[in-house]
Amino acid sequence: MLPPPCSTAGAMEFSNRSHNNFFMHHDYLSDFPEGNETNSTGAEPNSPGCFQLQIPQELFLSLGLISLVENILVIVAIVKNRNLHSPMYYFICCLAVSDMLVSVSNVVETIVMLLHDHGLLDVQPGMLRHLDNVIDVMICSSVVSSLSFLSTIAADRYITIFYALRYHSIMTTQRAVGIIVAVWLASLTSSIFFIIYHTDNAVIVCLVTFFCSSLVFNAVLYLHMFLLARIHSRSITVNFNNKRRPSTSTKGAITLTILLGVFIVCWGPFFLHLILILTCPTNPFCNCFFRNFNLFLILIICNSLIDPLIYAYRSQELRKTLRELLLCSWFFSV
C-alpha cells in the first residue's frame, strides 16, 4: 500500500522519521514497531553511494513551534487592525492559516513520536491510523489551499491593476468571503478524497497537475502585471522626468511574487518527489532522492516559517501591528 501523497505522518513512517522514505511501496502501518523498538522499518537499507541526511526530531519540533507562533501573530494582527480589513489581507490571513496547518500537524506528530520513543506513550496501530488520517487531511488541505489562495491573491492584484476604478465593486467583502469559503470547502473535500483513494496513482497526477496549473496561471498574471507596470513607469518618467514610488498595487504584486517564489523553492522538491514516484519508482538514483524526504519536509516547514516574515517585511501596517502585539505580550510577561 502507498502512503497518502500529502502525508507527513504517513510519508514519514511514524515509527522513525529519520528512516522515512516517502512512497516506498509498502504499508507503513505494518512497519510500526512493537514496544519501544522505534528504529526498525520496512525500508530498504541505504544503497551504496546514497547520502541520507539525518535530521533530529527536535529540529522539526522547534521549527514547527516557531512557525506556529509566527502565523498566529499574523492572523491576530490582521484581525486586530481594521486598516488591514481588505480582501487581499483576508486572503493573506487564510494563507497564514494554511501554513499553520503544516505547523500544527508537524508539532502534534513530533510530540507523539518523541513521547513514544521515550516510552511515555503507547501508540496502538488503530490510534496511529486515525492520527495519520487527520494529519494527512491537514497537510493535503494546506497545500491545496495555499496554491488556491496564492492564485486568488494574484487574481486580486490583477484586478487592482487592470480594473482599478471598478475594483471595489468587483472584489466586495461578501465576494471575498464567498471565495474563501469555497476554497476551504474544496480543499477539505479534495483532501479527504485524496486520502481515501491514496493507493491510486491518479491522486498523484491530480496533485502534480494542480501544482503546475497554478504556477502557469500565476506566471501569466504576473507577467502581464509587470509588463504593464514597466510601461506605466516609463511613461511617468518621460512625462514628469522624475521617479515615482511603486504603487500599492504593484507592491502587492511584488510581495505575492516573492511568496510564490518561496513556495516553489520549498514545495518544489516535494512535487518532484511525487513526479519521480510516477516515472522511476525503482530507479537507484530516484531511490537516493527518496531517502532525503526529511530534508523536503524541513523545506515545507520553512515555507510556513518564512511567509510571515515576508508579510511583515513588505507591509508597514502589518509590521507596526505585529510590533505592538509583541510589545504588549512582553509587557504582560514582565
mmCIF file of C-alpha atoms in Angstrom:
data_model
loop_
_atom_site.group_PDB
_atom_site.id
_atom_site.type_symbol
_atom_site.label_atom_id
_atom_site.label_comp_id
_atom_site.label_asym_id
_atom_site.label_seq_id
_atom_site.Cartn_x
_atom_site.Cartn_y
_atom_site.Cartn_z
ATOM 1 C CA MET A 1 0.000 0.000 0.000
ATOM 2 C CA LEU A 2 1.233 3.501 -0.805
ATOM 3 C CA PRO A 3 1.211 6.151 1.893
ATOM 4 C CA PRO A 4 -1.056 9.118 1.092
ATOM 5 C CA PRO A 5 0.741 11.612 -1.180
ATOM 6 C CA CYS A 6 0.250 14.608 1.088
ATOM 7 C CA SER A 7 1.146 12.750 4.232
ATOM 8 C CA THR A 8 3.575 13.969 6.771
ATOM 9 C CA ALA A 9 2.719 11.218 9.192
ATOM 10 C CA GLY A 10 2.132 8.593 6.524
ATOM 11 C CA ALA A 11 5.043 9.728 4.429
ATOM 12 C CA MET A 12 7.309 9.815 7.416
ATOM 13 C CA GLU A 13 6.633 6.252 8.522
ATOM 14 C CA PHE A 14 5.585 7.168 12.012
ATOM 15 C CA SER A 15 7.906 4.593 13.540
ATOM 16 C CA ASN A 16 11.003 6.695 12.918
ATOM 17 C CA ARG A 17 11.084 9.914 10.944
ATOM 18 C CA SER A 18 14.837 9.718 10.354
ATOM 19 C CA HIS A 19 14.415 6.434 8.485
ATOM 20 C CA ASN A 20 11.475 7.646 6.437
ATOM 21 C CA ASN A 21 11.299 7.037 2.714
ATOM 22 C CA PHE A 22 8.238 8.560 1.145
ATOM 23 C CA PHE A 23 6.282 6.216 -1.122
ATOM 24 C CA MET A 24 8.443 3.150 -0.614
ATOM 25 C CA HIS A 25 5.607 0.968 -1.973
ATOM 26 C CA HIS A 26 4.691 -0.806 1.227
ATOM 27 C CA ASP A 27 2.214 -0.357 4.031
ATOM 28 C CA TYR A 28 3.864 1.988 6.511
ATOM 29 C CA LEU A 29 1.470 0.942 9.268
ATOM 30 C CA SER A 30 2.775 -2.601 9.106
ATOM 31 C CA ASP A 31 6.202 -1.236 9.975
ATOM 32 C CA PHE A 32 5.086 0.284 13.261
ATOM 33 C CA PRO A 33 7.330 -1.273 15.906
ATOM 34 C CA GLU A 34 6.335 -3.405 18.798
ATOM 35 C CA GLY A 35 7.006 -1.950 22.214
ATOM 36 C CA ASN A 36 9.785 0.606 22.114
ATOM 37 C CA GLU A 37 11.630 -0.702 19.082
ATOM 38 C CA THR A 38 11.412 2.535 17.182
ATOM 39 C CA ASN A 39 14.278 2.087 14.782
ATOM 40 C CA SER A 40 13.024 -0.776 12.671
ATOM 41 C CA THR A 41 11.347 -0.012 9.363
ATOM 42 C CA GLY A 42 10.474 -1.859 6.263
ATOM 43 C CA ALA A 43 12.613 0.429 4.129
ATOM 44 C CA GLU A 44 15.495 -0.918 2.173
ATOM 45 C CA PRO A 45 18.999 -0.350 3.517
ATOM 46 C CA ASN A 46 20.887 2.601 2.142
ATOM 47 C CA SER A 47 22.201 1.924 -1.332
ATOM 48 C CA PRO A 48 25.934 2.339 -1.866
ATOM 49 C CA GLY A 49 26.749 5.950 -2.680
ATOM 50 C CA CYS A 50 23.391 7.231 -1.378
ATOM 51 C CA PHE A 51 23.599 10.147 1.027
ATOM 52 C CA GLN A 52 20.833 10.329 3.615
ATOM 53 C CA LEU A 53 20.678 13.425 5.783
ATOM 54 C CA GLN A 54 19.742 12.622 9.378
ATOM 55 C CA ILE A 55 17.569 15.346 10.896
ATOM 56 C CA PRO A 56 16.741 15.235 14.631
ATOM 57 C CA GLN A 57 13.103 15.295 15.659
ATOM 58 C CA GLU A 58 13.859 18.214 17.976
ATOM 59 C CA LEU A 59 14.593 20.380 14.906
ATOM 60 C CA PHE A 60 11.188 19.518 13.435
ATOM 61 C CA LEU A 61 9.550 20.451 16.736
ATOM 62 C CA SER A 62 11.473 23.734 17.109
ATOM 63 C CA LEU A 63 10.746 24.927 13.567
ATOM 64 C CA GLY A 64 7.114 23.853 13.873
ATOM 65 C CA LEU A 65 6.606 25.810 17.103
ATOM 66 C CA ILE A 66 8.291 28.956 15.739
ATOM 67 C CA SER A 67 6.214 28.775 12.563
ATOM 68 C CA LEU A 68 3.035 28.229 14.574
ATOM 69 C CA VAL A 69 3.659 31.294 16.758
ATOM 70 C CA GLU A 70 4.547 33.453 13.739
ATOM 71 C CA ASN A 71 1.394 32.578 11.810
ATOM 72 C CA ILE A 72 -0.823 33.041 14.878
ATOM 73 C CA LEU A 73 0.657 36.534 15.288
ATOM 74 C CA VAL A 74 -0.072 37.360 11.638
ATOM 75 C CA ILE A 75 -3.689 36.195 11.967
ATOM 76 C CA VAL A 76 -4.218 38.136 15.208
ATOM 77 C CA ALA A 77 -2.604 41.254 13.692
ATOM 78 C CA ILE A 78 -4.903 41.186 10.651
ATOM 79 C CA VAL A 79 -7.978 40.641 12.836
ATOM 80 C CA LYS A 80 -6.937 43.395 15.276
ATOM 81 C CA ASN A 81 -6.027 46.149 12.781
ATOM 82 C CA ARG A 82 -9.062 47.499 10.921
ATOM 83 C CA ASN A 83 -6.768 49.057 8.311
ATOM 84 C CA LEU A 84 -5.931 45.500 7.238
ATOM 85 C CA HIS A 85 -9.582 44.525 6.757
ATOM 86 C CA SER A 86 -9.461 44.264 2.964
ATOM 87 C CA PRO A 87 -9.867 41.316 0.562
ATOM 88 C CA MET A 88 -6.122 40.995 -0.045
ATOM 89 C CA TYR A 89 -5.351 40.739 3.671
ATOM 90 C CA TYR A 90 -8.251 38.345 4.192
ATOM 91 C CA PHE A 91 -6.614 36.079 1.618
ATOM 92 C CA ILE A 92 -3.207 36.536 3.278
ATOM 93 C CA CYS A 93 -4.819 35.623 6.601
ATOM 94 C CA CYS A 94 -6.110 32.406 5.008
ATOM 95 C CA LEU A 95 -2.651 31.728 3.614
ATOM 96 C CA ALA A 96 -1.333 32.045 7.178
ATOM 97 C CA VAL A 97 -3.978 29.540 8.318
ATOM 98 C CA SER A 98 -2.793 27.157 5.576
ATOM 99 C CA ASP A 99 0.775 27.496 6.833
ATOM 100 C CA MET A 100 -0.463 26.974 10.377
ATOM 101 C CA LEU A 101 -1.971 23.610 9.376
ATOM 102 C CA VAL A 102 1.518 22.425 8.435
ATOM 103 C CA SER A 103 2.920 23.694 11.740
ATOM 104 C CA VAL A 104 0.172 22.137 13.870
ATOM 105 C CA SER A 105 0.383 18.753 12.141
ATOM 106 C CA ASN A 106 4.168 18.745 12.456
ATOM 107 C CA VAL A 107 4.145 19.729 16.140
ATOM 108 C CA VAL A 108 1.462 17.184 17.084
ATOM 109 C CA GLU A 109 3.152 14.366 15.199
ATOM 110 C CA THR A 110 6.630 15.143 16.507
ATOM 111 C CA ILE A 111 5.414 15.328 20.124
ATOM 112 C CA VAL A 112 3.680 11.951 19.781
ATOM 113 C CA MET A 113 6.819 10.465 18.201
ATOM 114 C CA LEU A 114 9.087 11.817 20.947
ATOM 115 C CA LEU A 115 6.751 10.567 23.681
ATOM 116 C CA HIS A 116 6.627 7.144 22.055
ATOM 117 C CA ASP A 117 10.399 6.990 21.543
ATOM 118 C CA HIS A 118 10.941 7.723 25.245
ATOM 119 C CA GLY A 119 8.425 5.077 26.322
ATOM 120 C CA LEU A 120 5.940 7.647 27.672
ATOM 121 C CA LEU A 121 3.193 6.851 25.179
ATOM 122 C CA ASP A 122 1.977 3.531 23.836
ATOM 123 C CA VAL A 123 0.625 4.179 20.343
ATOM 124 C CA GLN A 124 -1.644 1.433 19.061
ATOM 125 C CA PRO A 125 -1.939 0.818 15.286
ATOM 126 C CA GLY A 126 -5.625 1.838 15.347
ATOM 127 C CA MET A 127 -4.832 5.127 17.059
ATOM 128 C CA LEU A 128 -1.953 5.654 14.648
ATOM 129 C CA ARG A 129 -4.223 5.168 11.648
ATOM 130 C CA HIS A 130 -6.716 7.759 12.917
ATOM 131 C CA LEU A 131 -3.928 10.219 13.721
ATOM 132 C CA ASP A 132 -2.413 9.545 10.310
ATOM 133 C CA ASN A 133 -5.675 10.312 8.530
ATOM 134 C CA VAL A 134 -6.209 13.570 10.415
ATOM 135 C CA ILE A 135 -2.656 14.781 9.726
ATOM 136 C CA ASP A 136 -2.852 13.674 6.088
ATOM 137 C CA VAL A 137 -6.028 15.713 5.579
ATOM 138 C CA MET A 138 -4.384 18.739 7.247
ATOM 139 C CA ILE A 139 -1.313 18.551 5.012
ATOM 140 C CA CYS A 140 -3.333 17.992 1.839
ATOM 141 C CA SER A 141 -5.670 20.855 2.769
ATOM 142 C CA SER A 142 -2.649 23.054 3.396
ATOM 143 C CA VAL A 143 -1.012 22.510 0.014
ATOM 144 C CA VAL A 144 -4.289 22.763 -1.951
ATOM 145 C CA SER A 145 -5.474 25.865 -0.081
ATOM 146 C CA SER A 146 -2.025 27.520 -0.250
ATOM 147 C CA LEU A 147 -1.909 27.165 -4.031
ATOM 148 C CA SER A 148 -5.529 28.314 -4.280
ATOM 149 C CA PHE A 149 -5.008 31.416 -2.148
ATOM 150 C CA LEU A 150 -1.767 32.324 -3.926
ATOM 151 C CA SER A 151 -3.731 32.195 -7.186
ATOM 152 C CA THR A 152 -6.598 34.147 -5.610
ATOM 153 C CA ILE A 153 -4.255 36.884 -4.392
ATOM 154 C CA ALA A 154 -2.660 37.044 -7.843
ATOM 155 C CA ALA A 155 -6.111 37.486 -9.387
ATOM 156 C CA ASP A 156 -6.932 40.146 -6.774
ATOM 157 C CA ARG A 157 -3.779 42.108 -7.629
ATOM 158 C CA TYR A 158 -4.530 41.704 -11.330
ATOM 159 C CA ILE A 159 -7.986 43.218 -10.859
ATOM 160 C CA THR A 160 -6.481 46.036 -8.768
ATOM 161 C CA ILE A 161 -4.082 46.972 -11.561
ATOM 162 C CA PHE A 162 -6.227 46.463 -14.659
ATOM 163 C CA TYR A 163 -9.650 47.368 -13.254
ATOM 164 C CA ALA A 164 -8.648 49.887 -10.595
ATOM 165 C CA LEU A 165 -11.773 52.051 -10.887
ATOM 166 C CA ARG A 166 -14.101 49.049 -10.616
ATOM 167 C CA TYR A 167 -12.076 47.090 -8.051
ATOM 168 C CA HIS A 168 -14.325 47.777 -5.058
ATOM 169 C CA SER A 169 -17.438 46.802 -6.997
ATOM 170 C CA ILE A 170 -15.786 43.628 -8.325
ATOM 171 C CA MET A 171 -13.993 42.442 -5.172
ATOM 172 C CA THR A 172 -16.519 43.154 -2.446
ATOM 173 C CA THR A 173 -16.166 41.816 1.091
ATOM 174 C CA GLN A 174 -19.082 39.430 0.524
ATOM 175 C CA ARG A 175 -17.486 38.085 -2.641
ATOM 176 C CA ALA A 176 -14.127 37.677 -0.900
ATOM 177 C CA VAL A 177 -15.786 35.736 1.938
ATOM 178 C CA GLY A 178 -17.564 33.559 -0.633
ATOM 179 C CA ILE A 179 -14.244 32.797 -2.349
ATOM 180 C CA ILE A 180 -12.624 31.935 0.989
ATOM 181 C CA VAL A 181 -15.435 29.561 1.965
ATOM 182 C CA ALA A 182 -15.356 27.925 -1.480
ATOM 183 C CA VAL A 183 -11.578 27.419 -1.353
ATOM 184 C CA TRP A 184 -11.653 25.833 2.107
ATOM 185 C CA LEU A 185 -14.547 23.554 1.224
ATOM 186 C CA ALA A 186 -12.836 22.473 -1.995
ATOM 187 C CA SER A 187 -9.517 21.953 -0.211
ATOM 188 C CA LEU A 188 -11.049 19.889 2.589
ATOM 189 C CA THR A 189 -13.219 17.807 0.242
ATOM 190 C CA SER A 190 -10.403 17.092 -2.218
ATOM 191 C CA SER A 191 -8.050 16.215 0.656
ATOM 192 C CA ILE A 192 -10.496 13.659 2.040
ATOM 193 C CA PHE A 193 -10.863 12.100 -1.408
ATOM 194 C CA PHE A 194 -7.070 12.071 -1.835
ATOM 195 C CA ILE A 195 -6.675 10.159 1.431
ATOM 196 C CA ILE A 196 -9.483 7.719 0.653
ATOM 197 C CA TYR A 197 -8.057 6.900 -2.787
ATOM 198 C CA HIS A 198 -4.374 7.278 -1.877
ATOM 199 C CA THR A 199 -3.453 3.938 -3.486
ATOM 200 C CA ASP A 200 -4.399 5.254 -6.922
ATOM 201 C CA ASN A 201 -1.670 6.993 -8.944
ATOM 202 C CA ALA A 202 -4.384 9.318 -10.255
ATOM 203 C CA VAL A 203 -4.189 11.121 -6.913
ATOM 204 C CA ILE A 204 -0.531 11.992 -7.504
ATOM 205 C CA VAL A 205 -1.320 13.026 -11.075
ATOM 206 C CA CYS A 206 -4.074 15.334 -9.785
ATOM 207 C CA LEU A 207 -1.773 16.966 -7.233
ATOM 208 C CA VAL A 208 1.068 17.498 -9.699
ATOM 209 C CA THR A 209 -1.338 18.797 -12.367
ATOM 210 C CA PHE A 210 -2.901 21.229 -9.894
ATOM 211 C CA PHE A 211 0.557 22.431 -8.819
ATOM 212 C CA CYS A 212 1.716 23.008 -12.422
ATOM 213 C CA SER A 213 -1.584 24.629 -13.454
ATOM 214 C CA SER A 214 -1.400 27.036 -10.516
ATOM 215 C CA LEU A 215 2.159 28.001 -11.407
ATOM 216 C CA VAL A 216 1.219 28.643 -15.044
ATOM 217 C CA PHE A 217 -1.846 30.688 -14.002
ATOM 218 C CA ASN A 218 0.225 32.837 -11.624
ATOM 219 C CA ALA A 219 3.076 33.218 -14.109
ATOM 220 C CA VAL A 220 0.729 34.515 -16.823
ATOM 221 C CA LEU A 221 -0.915 37.035 -14.470
ATOM 222 C CA TYR A 222 2.387 38.256 -13.029
ATOM 223 C CA LEU A 223 3.981 38.612 -16.452
ATOM 224 C CA HIS A 224 1.068 40.708 -17.664
ATOM 225 C CA MET A 225 1.068 42.824 -14.494
ATOM 226 C CA PHE A 226 4.770 43.576 -14.547
ATOM 227 C CA LEU A 227 4.795 44.363 -18.254
ATOM 228 C CA LEU A 228 2.065 46.925 -17.651
ATOM 229 C CA ALA A 229 3.865 48.285 -14.582
ATOM 230 C CA ARG A 230 7.056 48.730 -16.602
ATOM 231 C CA ILE A 231 5.253 50.549 -19.411
ATOM 232 C CA HIS A 232 3.432 52.733 -16.893
ATOM 233 C CA SER A 233 6.686 53.549 -15.077
ATOM 234 C CA ARG A 234 8.383 54.570 -18.325
ATOM 235 C CA SER A 235 5.510 56.837 -19.314
ATOM 236 C CA ILE A 236 5.623 58.560 -15.914
ATOM 237 C CA THR A 237 9.376 59.065 -16.194
ATOM 238 C CA VAL A 238 9.052 60.565 -19.682
ATOM 239 C CA ASN A 239 6.122 62.849 -18.815
ATOM 240 C CA PHE A 240 7.277 64.087 -15.427
ATOM 241 C CA ASN A 241 11.029 63.460 -15.630
ATOM 242 C CA ASN A 242 11.113 62.031 -12.130
ATOM 243 C CA LYS A 243 10.899 58.743 -10.321
ATOM 244 C CA ARG A 244 7.724 57.607 -8.664
ATOM 245 C CA ARG A 245 7.500 55.148 -5.823
ATOM 246 C CA PRO A 246 5.805 51.872 -6.739
ATOM 247 C CA SER A 247 2.019 51.952 -6.286
ATOM 248 C CA THR A 248 0.347 49.879 -3.608
ATOM 249 C CA SER A 249 -0.981 47.510 -6.266
ATOM 250 C CA THR A 250 2.482 46.980 -7.749
ATOM 251 C CA LYS A 251 3.984 46.474 -4.274
ATOM 252 C CA GLY A 252 1.290 43.896 -3.566
ATOM 253 C CA ALA A 253 2.133 42.090 -6.802
ATOM 254 C CA ILE A 254 5.842 42.083 -5.895
ATOM 255 C CA THR A 255 5.037 40.711 -2.438
ATOM 256 C CA LEU A 256 2.992 37.893 -3.920
ATOM 257 C CA THR A 257 5.749 37.140 -6.433
ATOM 258 C CA ILE A 258 8.160 36.679 -3.527
ATOM 259 C CA LEU A 259 5.641 34.448 -1.743
ATOM 260 C CA LEU A 260 5.154 32.351 -4.867
ATOM 261 C CA GLY A 261 8.917 32.055 -5.380
ATOM 262 C CA VAL A 262 9.426 30.868 -1.805
ATOM 263 C CA PHE A 263 6.557 28.388 -2.212
ATOM 264 C CA ILE A 264 8.126 26.920 -5.358
ATOM 265 C CA VAL A 265 11.548 26.581 -3.712
ATOM 266 C CA CYS A 266 10.150 24.987 -0.541
ATOM 267 C CA TRP A 267 7.467 22.745 -2.053
ATOM 268 C CA GLY A 268 9.216 22.027 -5.369
ATOM 269 C CA PRO A 269 11.256 19.042 -4.078
ATOM 270 C CA PHE A 270 8.073 17.504 -2.649
ATOM 271 C CA PHE A 271 6.317 17.680 -6.022
ATOM 272 C CA LEU A 272 9.453 16.460 -7.803
ATOM 273 C CA HIS A 273 9.337 13.548 -5.375
ATOM 274 C CA LEU A 274 5.768 12.793 -6.474
ATOM 275 C CA ILE A 275 6.737 13.009 -10.146
ATOM 276 C CA LEU A 276 9.608 10.573 -9.600
ATOM 277 C CA ILE A 277 7.217 8.180 -7.849
ATOM 278 C CA LEU A 278 5.258 8.017 -11.096
ATOM 279 C CA THR A 279 8.190 7.933 -13.505
ATOM 280 C CA CYS A 280 11.005 5.970 -11.844
ATOM 281 C CA PRO A 281 9.939 4.351 -8.544
ATOM 282 C CA THR A 282 12.635 1.639 -8.718
ATOM 283 C CA ASN A 283 15.479 3.618 -10.274
ATOM 284 C CA PRO A 284 18.570 3.725 -7.966
ATOM 285 C CA PHE A 285 19.004 7.472 -8.479
ATOM 286 C CA CYS A 286 15.331 8.090 -7.635
ATOM 287 C CA ASN A 287 15.635 5.884 -4.550
ATOM 288 C CA CYS A 288 18.536 8.034 -3.362
ATOM 289 C CA PHE A 289 16.344 11.086 -3.875
ATOM 290 C CA PHE A 290 13.501 9.453 -1.903
ATOM 291 C CA ARG A 291 15.785 8.801 1.075
ATOM 292 C CA ASN A 292 16.176 12.531 1.720
ATOM 293 C CA PHE A 293 12.495 13.213 2.148
ATOM 294 C CA ASN A 294 13.161 14.572 5.649
ATOM 295 C CA LEU A 295 15.012 17.461 4.017
ATOM 296 C CA PHE A 296 11.947 18.180 1.860
ATOM 297 C CA LEU A 297 9.810 18.182 5.000
ATOM 298 C CA ILE A 298 12.126 20.740 6.587
ATOM 299 C CA LEU A 299 11.783 22.926 3.486
ATOM 300 C CA ILE A 300 7.978 22.694 3.686
ATOM 301 C CA ILE A 301 8.058 23.761 7.347
ATOM 302 C CA CYS A 302 10.479 26.574 6.438
ATOM 303 C CA ASN A 303 7.924 27.859 3.934
ATOM 304 C CA SER A 304 5.442 28.234 6.792
ATOM 305 C CA LEU A 305 8.142 29.962 8.822
ATOM 306 C CA ILE A 306 9.324 32.357 6.071
ATOM 307 C CA ASP A 307 5.913 33.557 4.842
ATOM 308 C CA PRO A 308 5.089 35.640 7.978
ATOM 309 C CA LEU A 309 8.497 37.335 7.703
ATOM 310 C CA ILE A 310 7.663 38.294 4.106
ATOM 311 C CA TYR A 311 4.293 39.724 5.157
ATOM 312 C CA ALA A 312 5.926 41.788 7.884
ATOM 313 C CA TYR A 313 8.803 42.973 5.675
ATOM 314 C CA ARG A 314 6.582 44.041 2.784
ATOM 315 C CA SER A 315 3.707 45.633 4.756
ATOM 316 C CA GLN A 316 4.466 48.592 7.019
ATOM 317 C CA GLU A 317 0.966 48.498 8.536
ATOM 318 C CA LEU A 318 1.224 44.805 9.378
ATOM 319 C CA ARG A 319 4.747 45.275 10.701
ATOM 320 C CA LYS A 320 3.555 48.052 13.021
ATOM 321 C CA THR A 321 0.700 45.897 14.346
ATOM 322 C CA LEU A 322 2.997 42.930 14.912
ATOM 323 C CA ARG A 323 5.396 45.164 16.818
ATOM 324 C CA GLU A 324 2.545 46.340 19.050
ATOM 325 C CA LEU A 325 1.463 42.755 19.707
ATOM 326 C CA LEU A 326 4.994 41.715 20.631
ATOM 327 C CA LEU A 327 5.462 44.732 22.925
ATOM 328 C CA CYS A 328 2.123 44.030 24.643
ATOM 329 C CA SER A 329 2.979 40.354 25.186
ATOM 330 C CA TRP A 330 6.407 41.338 26.548
ATOM 331 C CA PHE A 331 4.870 43.947 28.868
ATOM 332 C CA PHE A 332 2.379 41.491 30.367
ATOM 333 C CA SER A 333 5.054 38.834 30.794
ATOM 334 C CA VAL A 334 7.340 41.152 32.796
#
